[in-house]
C-alpha atoms as a PDB file:
ATOM      1  CA  MET A   1     156.040 196.085 120.389  1.00  0.00           C
ATOM      2  CA  LEU A   2     159.490 195.109 119.800  1.00  0.00           C
ATOM      3  CA  ARG A   3     159.793 191.916 117.601  1.00  0.00           C
ATOM      4  CA  TYR A   4     162.418 189.419 116.598  1.00  0.00           C
ATOM      5  CA  GLU A   5     163.022 185.732 115.526  1.00  0.00           C
ATOM      6  CA  SER A   6     165.767 183.751 116.556  1.00  0.00           C
ATOM      7  CA  THR A   7     168.759 183.131 114.265  1.00  0.00           C
ATOM      8  CA  LEU A   8     169.427 179.699 116.095  1.00  0.00           C
ATOM      9  CA  ALA A   9     166.121 178.234 116.019  1.00  0.00           C
ATOM     10  CA  PRO A  10     164.041 179.775 113.698  1.00  0.00           C
ATOM     11  CA  GLY A  11     160.431 179.473 114.362  1.00  0.00           C
ATOM     12  CA  VAL A  12     161.044 180.826 117.882  1.00  0.00           C
ATOM     13  CA  HIS A  13     159.769 184.220 118.374  1.00  0.00           C
ATOM     14  CA  ILE A  14     160.346 187.224 120.768  1.00  0.00           C
ATOM     15  CA  ALA A  15     158.554 190.380 121.505  1.00  0.00           C
ATOM     16  CA  PHE A  16     158.704 193.091 124.223  1.00  0.00           C
ATOM     17  CA  THR A  17     155.167 194.914 124.391  1.00  0.00           C
ATOM     18  CA  SER A  18     154.497 198.602 125.067  1.00  0.00           C
ATOM     19  CA  VAL A  19     151.978 200.987 126.383  1.00  0.00           C
ATOM     20  CA  ALA A  20     149.969 199.948 123.168  1.00  0.00           C
ATOM     21  CA  GLU A  21     149.174 196.559 124.246  1.00  0.00           C
ATOM     22  CA  GLY A  22     148.335 197.590 127.807  1.00  0.00           C
ATOM     23  CA  ASN A  23     149.404 196.876 131.311  1.00  0.00           C
ATOM     24  CA  LEU A  24     149.892 192.887 131.671  1.00  0.00           C
ATOM     25  CA  ALA A  25     150.835 193.038 135.260  1.00  0.00           C
ATOM     26  CA  ILE A  26     147.832 191.663 137.846  1.00  0.00           C
ATOM     27  CA  HIS A  27     149.761 193.047 140.704  1.00  0.00           C
ATOM     28  CA  VAL A  28     149.674 196.894 139.927  1.00  0.00           C
ATOM     29  CA  PRO A  29     146.217 199.264 140.413  1.00  0.00           C
ATOM     30  CA  ASP A  30     144.261 197.825 137.440  1.00  0.00           C
ATOM     31  CA  ASP A  31     141.162 195.811 136.736  1.00  0.00           C
ATOM     32  CA  ARG A  32     142.191 191.888 137.014  1.00  0.00           C
ATOM     33  CA  ASP A  33     139.968 190.825 134.174  1.00  0.00           C
ATOM     34  CA  ALA A  34     140.878 193.558 132.107  1.00  0.00           C
ATOM     35  CA  VAL A  35     144.448 192.479 132.310  1.00  0.00           C
ATOM     36  CA  LEU A  36     143.716 188.694 131.882  1.00  0.00           C
ATOM     37  CA  LEU A  37     141.592 189.553 128.771  1.00  0.00           C
ATOM     38  CA  ARG A  38     144.743 191.760 127.493  1.00  0.00           C
ATOM     39  CA  ARG A  39     146.899 188.862 127.949  1.00  0.00           C
ATOM     40  CA  ARG A  40     144.605 186.441 126.035  1.00  0.00           C
ATOM     41  CA  GLU A  41     144.284 188.848 123.092  1.00  0.00           C
ATOM     42  CA  LEU A  42     147.962 189.176 123.269  1.00  0.00           C
ATOM     43  CA  GLU A  43     148.380 185.525 123.035  1.00  0.00           C
ATOM     44  CA  HIS A  44     145.710 185.469 120.096  1.00  0.00           C
ATOM     45  CA  HIS A  45     147.576 188.074 118.376  1.00  0.00           C
ATOM     46  CA  LEU A  46     150.797 186.140 118.510  1.00  0.00           C
ATOM     47  CA  GLY A  47     149.346 183.098 117.184  1.00  0.00           C
ATOM     48  CA  LEU A  48     149.512 180.879 120.602  1.00  0.00           C
ATOM     49  CA  GLY A  49     146.215 179.196 120.113  1.00  0.00           C
ATOM     50  CA  THR A  50     145.043 177.469 122.827  1.00  0.00           C
ATOM     51  CA  GLN A  51     148.483 178.134 124.927  1.00  0.00           C
ATOM     52  CA  ARG A  52     149.110 180.493 127.454  1.00  0.00           C
ATOM     53  CA  PHE A  53     152.292 182.450 128.860  1.00  0.00           C
ATOM     54  CA  ASN A  54     153.886 181.203 131.735  1.00  0.00           C
ATOM     55  CA  TYR A  55     154.191 184.562 134.248  1.00  0.00           C
ATOM     56  CA  MET A  56     156.205 184.794 137.357  1.00  0.00           C
ATOM     57  CA  ASN A  57     155.901 186.159 140.670  1.00  0.00           C
ATOM     58  CA  GLN A  58     158.863 188.281 140.434  1.00  0.00           C
ATOM     59  CA  VAL A  59     161.045 189.084 143.773  1.00  0.00           C
ATOM     60  CA  HIS A  60     164.336 189.931 142.542  1.00  0.00           C
ATOM     61  CA  SER A  61     165.715 186.885 143.308  1.00  0.00           C
ATOM     62  CA  ALA A  62     168.400 184.734 141.511  1.00  0.00           C
ATOM     63  CA  THR A  63     165.950 181.889 141.445  1.00  0.00           C
ATOM     64  CA  VAL A  64     165.521 179.866 138.207  1.00  0.00           C
ATOM     65  CA  LEU A  65     162.632 177.261 137.821  1.00  0.00           C
ATOM     66  CA  ASP A  66     161.822 175.269 134.710  1.00  0.00           C
ATOM     67  CA  ALA A  67     158.141 176.037 133.366  1.00  0.00           C
ATOM     68  CA  THR A  68     155.484 173.438 133.581  1.00  0.00           C
ATOM     69  CA  GLY A  69     152.459 174.803 132.020  1.00  0.00           C
ATOM     70  CA  GLY A  70     150.379 173.842 134.751  1.00  0.00           C
ATOM     71  CA  GLU A  71     150.289 176.957 136.900  1.00  0.00           C
ATOM     72  CA  SER A  72     146.802 178.993 137.264  1.00  0.00           C
ATOM     73  CA  ASN A  73     146.645 182.949 137.270  1.00  0.00           C
ATOM     74  CA  ALA A  74     146.518 182.787 140.868  1.00  0.00           C
ATOM     75  CA  GLN A  75     149.564 179.811 141.220  1.00  0.00           C
ATOM     76  CA  VAL A  76     152.429 181.201 139.419  1.00  0.00           C
ATOM     77  CA  PRO A  77     155.781 179.994 140.353  1.00  0.00           C
ATOM     78  CA  THR A  78     157.976 182.700 142.500  1.00  0.00           C
ATOM     79  CA  CYS A  79     161.297 183.275 140.781  1.00  0.00           C
ATOM     80  CA  ASP A  80     162.987 185.654 138.343  1.00  0.00           C
ATOM     81  CA  ALA A  81     163.924 183.424 135.291  1.00  0.00           C
ATOM     82  CA  LEU A  82     161.836 180.740 133.810  1.00  0.00           C
ATOM     83  CA  VAL A  83     163.035 177.774 131.457  1.00  0.00           C
ATOM     84  CA  SER A  84     161.400 175.875 129.075  1.00  0.00           C
ATOM     85  CA  PRO A  85     163.612 172.863 128.477  1.00  0.00           C
ATOM     86  CA  ASP A  86     162.309 172.127 124.934  1.00  0.00           C
ATOM     87  CA  ALA A  87     160.994 175.766 124.394  1.00  0.00           C
ATOM     88  CA  GLY A  88     157.695 174.199 124.242  1.00  0.00           C
ATOM     89  CA  GLN A  89     156.127 176.448 127.082  1.00  0.00           C
ATOM     90  CA  PRO A  90     155.256 180.350 126.127  1.00  0.00           C
ATOM     91  CA  LEU A  91     157.422 182.593 128.977  1.00  0.00           C
ATOM     92  CA  ALA A  92     156.762 185.993 129.790  1.00  0.00           C
ATOM     93  CA  VAL A  93     158.794 188.510 132.348  1.00  0.00           C
ATOM     94  CA  MET A  94     157.126 191.830 132.844  1.00  0.00           C
ATOM     95  CA  VAL A  95     159.174 195.238 134.021  1.00  0.00           C
ATOM     96  CA  ALA A  96     158.886 198.750 134.408  1.00  0.00           C
ATOM     97  CA  ASP A  97     162.624 199.877 134.183  1.00  0.00           C
ATOM     98  CA  CYS A  98     164.060 196.640 135.322  1.00  0.00           C
ATOM     99  CA  VAL A  99     165.877 194.570 132.402  1.00  0.00           C
ATOM    100  CA  PRO A 100     163.706 192.166 130.670  1.00  0.00           C
ATOM    101  CA  VAL A 101     166.056 189.074 128.899  1.00  0.00           C
ATOM    102  CA  ALA A 102     164.717 186.778 126.690  1.00  0.00           C
ATOM    103  CA  LEU A 103     167.335 183.719 125.654  1.00  0.00           C
ATOM    104  CA  VAL A 104     167.251 180.957 123.178  1.00  0.00           C
ATOM    105  CA  GLY A 105     169.934 177.812 123.225  1.00  0.00           C
ATOM    106  CA  THR A 106     170.231 174.964 120.794  1.00  0.00           C
ATOM    107  CA  GLY A 107     172.179 171.527 121.214  1.00  0.00           C
ATOM    108  CA  GLU A 108     172.029 168.197 120.270  1.00  0.00           C
ATOM    109  CA  LYS A 109     168.873 167.635 122.403  1.00  0.00           C
ATOM    110  CA  GLY A 110     167.266 170.556 120.463  1.00  0.00           C
ATOM    111  CA  VAL A 111     166.003 173.955 121.409  1.00  0.00           C
ATOM    112  CA  THR A 112     165.607 175.558 124.994  1.00  0.00           C
ATOM    113  CA  SER A 113     164.078 179.104 126.146  1.00  0.00           C
ATOM    114  CA  ALA A 114     164.222 181.049 128.877  1.00  0.00           C
ATOM    115  CA  VAL A 115     163.152 184.803 130.262  1.00  0.00           C
ATOM    116  CA  ALA A 116     164.708 186.432 133.021  1.00  0.00           C
ATOM    117  CA  HIS A 117     164.193 189.528 135.192  1.00  0.00           C
ATOM    118  CA  ALA A 118     167.274 191.321 135.856  1.00  0.00           C
ATOM    119  CA  GLY A 119     166.531 194.174 138.292  1.00  0.00           C
ATOM    120  CA  ARG A 120     169.318 195.681 140.320  1.00  0.00           C
ATOM    121  CA  ARG A 121     169.379 192.841 143.021  1.00  0.00           C
ATOM    122  CA  GLY A 122     168.876 190.089 140.990  1.00  0.00           C
ATOM    123  CA  LEU A 123     171.426 191.002 138.560  1.00  0.00           C
ATOM    124  CA  LEU A 124     173.838 191.761 140.966  1.00  0.00           C
ATOM    125  CA  GLU A 125     173.293 188.059 142.906  1.00  0.00           C
ATOM    126  CA  GLY A 126     173.737 186.390 139.415  1.00  0.00           C
ATOM    127  CA  ILE A 127     170.168 185.827 137.890  1.00  0.00           C
ATOM    128  CA  LEU A 128     171.830 185.797 134.602  1.00  0.00           C
ATOM    129  CA  THR A 129     174.156 183.809 134.828  1.00  0.00           C
ATOM    130  CA  SER A 130     172.179 180.881 137.010  1.00  0.00           C
ATOM    131  CA  THR A 131     169.407 181.274 133.919  1.00  0.00           C
ATOM    132  CA  VAL A 132     172.598 180.427 131.504  1.00  0.00           C
ATOM    133  CA  GLU A 133     173.789 177.594 133.733  1.00  0.00           C
ATOM    134  CA  ARG A 134     170.263 175.770 133.620  1.00  0.00           C
ATOM    135  CA  MET A 135     169.883 176.221 130.095  1.00  0.00           C
ATOM    136  CA  ARG A 136     173.553 174.231 129.724  1.00  0.00           C
ATOM    137  CA  ALA A 137     172.540 171.952 131.756  1.00  0.00           C
ATOM    138  CA  VAL A 138     169.356 170.933 129.699  1.00  0.00           C
ATOM    139  CA  GLY A 139     171.544 170.780 126.709  1.00  0.00           C
ATOM    140  CA  ALA A 140     171.830 174.006 125.119  1.00  0.00           C
ATOM    141  CA  THR A 141     175.499 174.546 123.969  1.00  0.00           C
ATOM    142  CA  ALA A 142     175.029 177.664 121.581  1.00  0.00           C
ATOM    143  CA  LEU A 143     172.945 180.887 123.087  1.00  0.00           C
ATOM    144  CA  GLU A 144     171.531 184.256 121.725  1.00  0.00           C
ATOM    145  CA  ALA A 145     169.615 186.660 124.399  1.00  0.00           C
ATOM    146  CA  TRP A 146     167.755 189.811 123.542  1.00  0.00           C
ATOM    147  CA  ILE A 147     167.565 192.987 126.010  1.00  0.00           C
ATOM    148  CA  GLY A 148     164.562 194.636 125.910  1.00  0.00           C
ATOM    149  CA  PRO A 149     163.515 198.083 127.118  1.00  0.00           C
ATOM    150  CA  ALA A 150     164.776 198.851 130.491  1.00  0.00           C
ATOM    151  CA  ILE A 151     166.009 202.482 132.111  1.00  0.00           C
ATOM    152  CA  CYS A 152     169.611 203.456 130.853  1.00  0.00           C
ATOM    153  CA  GLY A 153     172.622 204.257 132.807  1.00  0.00           C
ATOM    154  CA  ARG A 154     172.141 207.995 132.055  1.00  0.00           C
ATOM    155  CA  CYS A 155     168.822 207.772 133.900  1.00  0.00           C
ATOM    156  CA  TYR A 156     169.307 205.583 136.420  1.00  0.00           C
ATOM    157  CA  GLU A 157     170.144 207.662 139.549  1.00  0.00           C
ATOM    158  CA  VAL A 158     171.021 205.695 142.951  1.00  0.00           C
ATOM    159  CA  PRO A 159     172.525 206.556 146.077  1.00  0.00           C
ATOM    160  CA  LEU A 160     176.548 207.031 146.215  1.00  0.00           C
ATOM    161  CA  ASP A 161     176.901 204.188 148.800  1.00  0.00           C
ATOM    162  CA  MET A 162     174.286 202.176 146.355  1.00  0.00           C
ATOM    163  CA  ALA A 163     176.609 202.938 143.512  1.00  0.00           C
ATOM    164  CA  GLU A 164     179.951 202.025 145.063  1.00  0.00           C
ATOM    165  CA  GLU A 165     178.439 199.005 146.385  1.00  0.00           C
ATOM    166  CA  ALA A 166     177.364 197.715 143.132  1.00  0.00           C
ATOM    167  CA  GLY A 167     180.889 198.758 141.603  1.00  0.00           C
ATOM    168  CA  SER A 168     182.900 196.927 144.073  1.00  0.00           C
ATOM    169  CA  GLN A 169     180.726 194.078 142.360  1.00  0.00           C
ATOM    170  CA  ARG A 170     180.851 194.596 139.151  1.00  0.00           C
ATOM    171  CA  PRO A 171     183.192 197.613 138.139  1.00  0.00           C
ATOM    172  CA  GLY A 172     181.788 198.594 134.800  1.00  0.00           C
ATOM    173  CA  ILE A 173     178.238 199.112 136.165  1.00  0.00           C
ATOM    174  CA  VAL A 174     178.255 202.522 137.892  1.00  0.00           C
ATOM    175  CA  THR A 175     177.528 205.465 135.480  1.00  0.00           C
ATOM    176  CA  GLN A 176     177.262 209.324 135.783  1.00  0.00           C
ATOM    177  CA  THR A 177     173.474 210.156 135.029  1.00  0.00           C
ATOM    178  CA  ARG A 178     172.703 213.153 132.979  1.00  0.00           C
ATOM    179  CA  GLN A 179     172.268 215.260 136.328  1.00  0.00           C
ATOM    180  CA  GLY A 180     175.757 214.185 137.064  1.00  0.00           C
ATOM    181  CA  THR A 181     175.131 212.260 139.854  1.00  0.00           C
ATOM    182  CA  ALA A 182     175.801 208.371 140.475  1.00  0.00           C
ATOM    183  CA  GLY A 183     173.927 206.117 138.685  1.00  0.00           C
ATOM    184  CA  LEU A 184     174.095 202.135 137.268  1.00  0.00           C
ATOM    185  CA  ASP A 185     173.753 200.802 133.388  1.00  0.00           C
ATOM    186  CA  LEU A 186     171.480 197.846 134.336  1.00  0.00           C
ATOM    187  CA  PRO A 187     171.259 196.708 130.647  1.00  0.00           C
ATOM    188  CA  GLY A 188     175.201 197.498 129.567  1.00  0.00           C
ATOM    189  CA  GLU A 189     175.856 195.203 132.821  1.00  0.00           C
ATOM    190  CA  ALA A 190     173.634 192.872 131.518  1.00  0.00           C
ATOM    191  CA  ALA A 191     174.850 192.583 128.067  1.00  0.00           C
ATOM    192  CA  ARG A 192     178.434 192.413 129.409  1.00  0.00           C
ATOM    193  CA  GLU A 193     177.508 189.234 132.011  1.00  0.00           C
ATOM    194  CA  LEU A 194     175.925 187.647 128.838  1.00  0.00           C
ATOM    195  CA  ARG A 195     178.751 188.077 126.387  1.00  0.00           C
ATOM    196  CA  ASP A 196     181.597 186.742 129.048  1.00  0.00           C
ATOM    197  CA  LEU A 197     179.334 183.846 129.048  1.00  0.00           C
ATOM    198  CA  GLY A 198     179.792 183.033 125.631  1.00  0.00           C
ATOM    199  CA  VAL A 199     176.256 184.592 124.503  1.00  0.00           C
ATOM    200  CA  ALA A 200     175.149 186.230 121.426  1.00  0.00           C
ATOM    201  CA  VAL A 201     173.014 189.491 122.485  1.00  0.00           C
ATOM    202  CA  THR A 202     170.909 191.784 120.724  1.00  0.00           C
ATOM    203  CA  GLU A 203     170.356 194.975 122.644  1.00  0.00           C
ATOM    204  CA  SER A 204     166.823 197.042 122.187  1.00  0.00           C
ATOM    205  CA  GLY A 205     168.722 200.301 123.162  1.00  0.00           C
ATOM    206  CA  THR A 206     165.313 201.563 124.474  1.00  0.00           C
ATOM    207  CA  CYS A 207     165.295 203.288 127.799  1.00  0.00           C
ATOM    208  CA  THR A 208     161.834 203.057 129.255  1.00  0.00           C
ATOM    209  CA  LEU A 209     162.213 206.356 131.228  1.00  0.00           C
ATOM    210  CA  GLU A 210     163.148 208.418 128.227  1.00  0.00           C
ATOM    211  CA  GLU A 211     160.631 206.843 126.021  1.00  0.00           C
ATOM    212  CA  LYS A 212     156.708 207.257 126.907  1.00  0.00           C
ATOM    213  CA  ASP A 213     155.659 204.679 124.774  1.00  0.00           C
ATOM    214  CA  PHE A 214     157.013 201.874 127.506  1.00  0.00           C
ATOM    215  CA  TYR A 215     156.360 201.688 131.195  1.00  0.00           C
ATOM    216  CA  SER A 216     158.244 203.291 133.802  1.00  0.00           C
ATOM    217  CA  TYR A 217     158.283 202.744 137.616  1.00  0.00           C
ATOM    218  CA  ARG A 218     160.441 205.782 138.027  1.00  0.00           C
ATOM    219  CA  ARG A 219     158.335 207.949 135.939  1.00  0.00           C
ATOM    220  CA  ASP A 220     155.105 206.795 137.732  1.00  0.00           C
ATOM    221  CA  PRO A 221     155.120 204.161 140.663  1.00  0.00           C
ATOM    222  CA  ASP A 222     151.771 203.453 139.702  1.00  0.00           C
ATOM    223  CA  THR A 223     152.356 202.416 136.418  1.00  0.00           C
ATOM    224  CA  GLY A 224     151.528 199.276 134.331  1.00  0.00           C
ATOM    225  CA  ARG A 225     154.112 196.564 133.167  1.00  0.00           C
ATOM    226  CA  LEU A 226     155.219 195.754 130.071  1.00  0.00           C
ATOM    227  CA  ALA A 227     156.089 191.697 129.182  1.00  0.00           C
ATOM    228  CA  GLY A 228     159.047 190.335 127.445  1.00  0.00           C
ATOM    229  CA  LEU A 229     157.710 187.269 125.683  1.00  0.00           C
ATOM    230  CA  ILE A 230     159.303 184.071 124.096  1.00  0.00           C
ATOM    231  CA  TRP A 231     157.205 181.522 122.199  1.00  0.00           C
ATOM    232  CA  LYS A 232     157.145 178.946 119.680  1.00  0.00           C
ATOM    233  CA  ILE A 233     154.168 178.963 117.003  1.00  0.00           C
ATOM    234  CA  PRO A 234     152.188 175.741 117.601  1.00  0.00           C
ATOM    235  CA  GLY A 235     153.082 173.143 114.840  1.00  0.00           C
ATOM    236  CA  SER A 236     156.746 174.950 113.924  1.00  0.00           C
ATOM    237  CA  ALA A 237     160.078 172.952 114.218  1.00  0.00           C
ATOM    238  CA  SER A 238     161.228 172.101 117.677  1.00  0.00           C
ATOM    239  CA  THR A 239     164.578 170.522 116.901  1.00  0.00           C
ATOM    240  CA  VAL A 240     167.731 172.128 115.504  1.00  0.00           C
ATOM    241  CA  PRO A 241     168.572 170.077 112.250  1.00  0.00           C
ATOM    242  CA  ALA A 242     172.206 167.842 112.671  1.00  0.00           C
ATOM    243  CA  PRO A 243     174.846 169.147 110.443  1.00  0.00           C
ATOM    244  CA  GLY A 244     174.114 168.619 106.921  1.00  0.00           C
ATOM    245  CA  GLU A 245     170.462 168.295 107.470  1.00  0.00           C
ATOM    246  CA  GLU A 246     168.282 170.888 105.852  1.00  0.00           C
ATOM    247  CA  TRP A 247     165.648 173.060 108.039  1.00  0.00           C
ATOM    248  CA  PRO A 248     161.875 172.040 107.558  1.00  0.00           C
ATOM    249  CA  THR A 249     160.304 174.087 104.508  1.00  0.00           C
ATOM    250  CA  GLY A 250     159.020 177.460 106.108  1.00  0.00           C
ATOM    251  CA  ASP A 251     161.738 177.337 108.975  1.00  0.00           C
ATOM    252  CA  THR A 252     164.654 178.257 107.073  1.00  0.00           C
ATOM    253  CA  PRO A 253     167.186 180.606 109.061  1.00  0.00           C
ATOM    254  CA  LEU A 254     166.919 184.398 108.559  1.00  0.00           C
END
């Protein structure tokens, strides 16, 4: 598992799971009860107490919704990004080659958090820009993002016409794969887009196809899904101190 902590809002944590934590998706070939047990064990391990991660029914769209915390496992929201306006809701995004992104924003109103699923279609349609715009609409002025494990541009081979179409929208996205064929650099394009929006970006640099510790749909269409997670430990500070104020004890910035 890759783990990070927000520098803008200490106490907000970010993680990207691996094969070691097991498949966390219900929609793939797996035992549903076993998946739900893995999710609960993960929440316990990460210190969430009675809280649950908010998952999405991801459909490769540019739809962004606010997390309410009221969804059951059978009624998750259909969208490709979730925003918690006060960072109070633990959030999850699932992938197996697509780009998982976790975001934190701070402003006068406090802390906000988000996750986004940036597959090829969603990335080209603007899911990341839409997520950042929603975060700014609820008060975030400074933002940072973490790009988790995803298939890299050297491995993500696509038909030439698909690459040309994507390149007409995003000139920097087209690559040449290791085989010398047309490819797309989804994590690289995600990082460029976020930086152009004024977001500080941390990239994991991990390719899911190359690294067998992570799930890859290109390697195995029946594979599981890793999760990109963002959460705040219950009881930790949820607001950003005003200029001149001190961080609460135990929440000093890294």
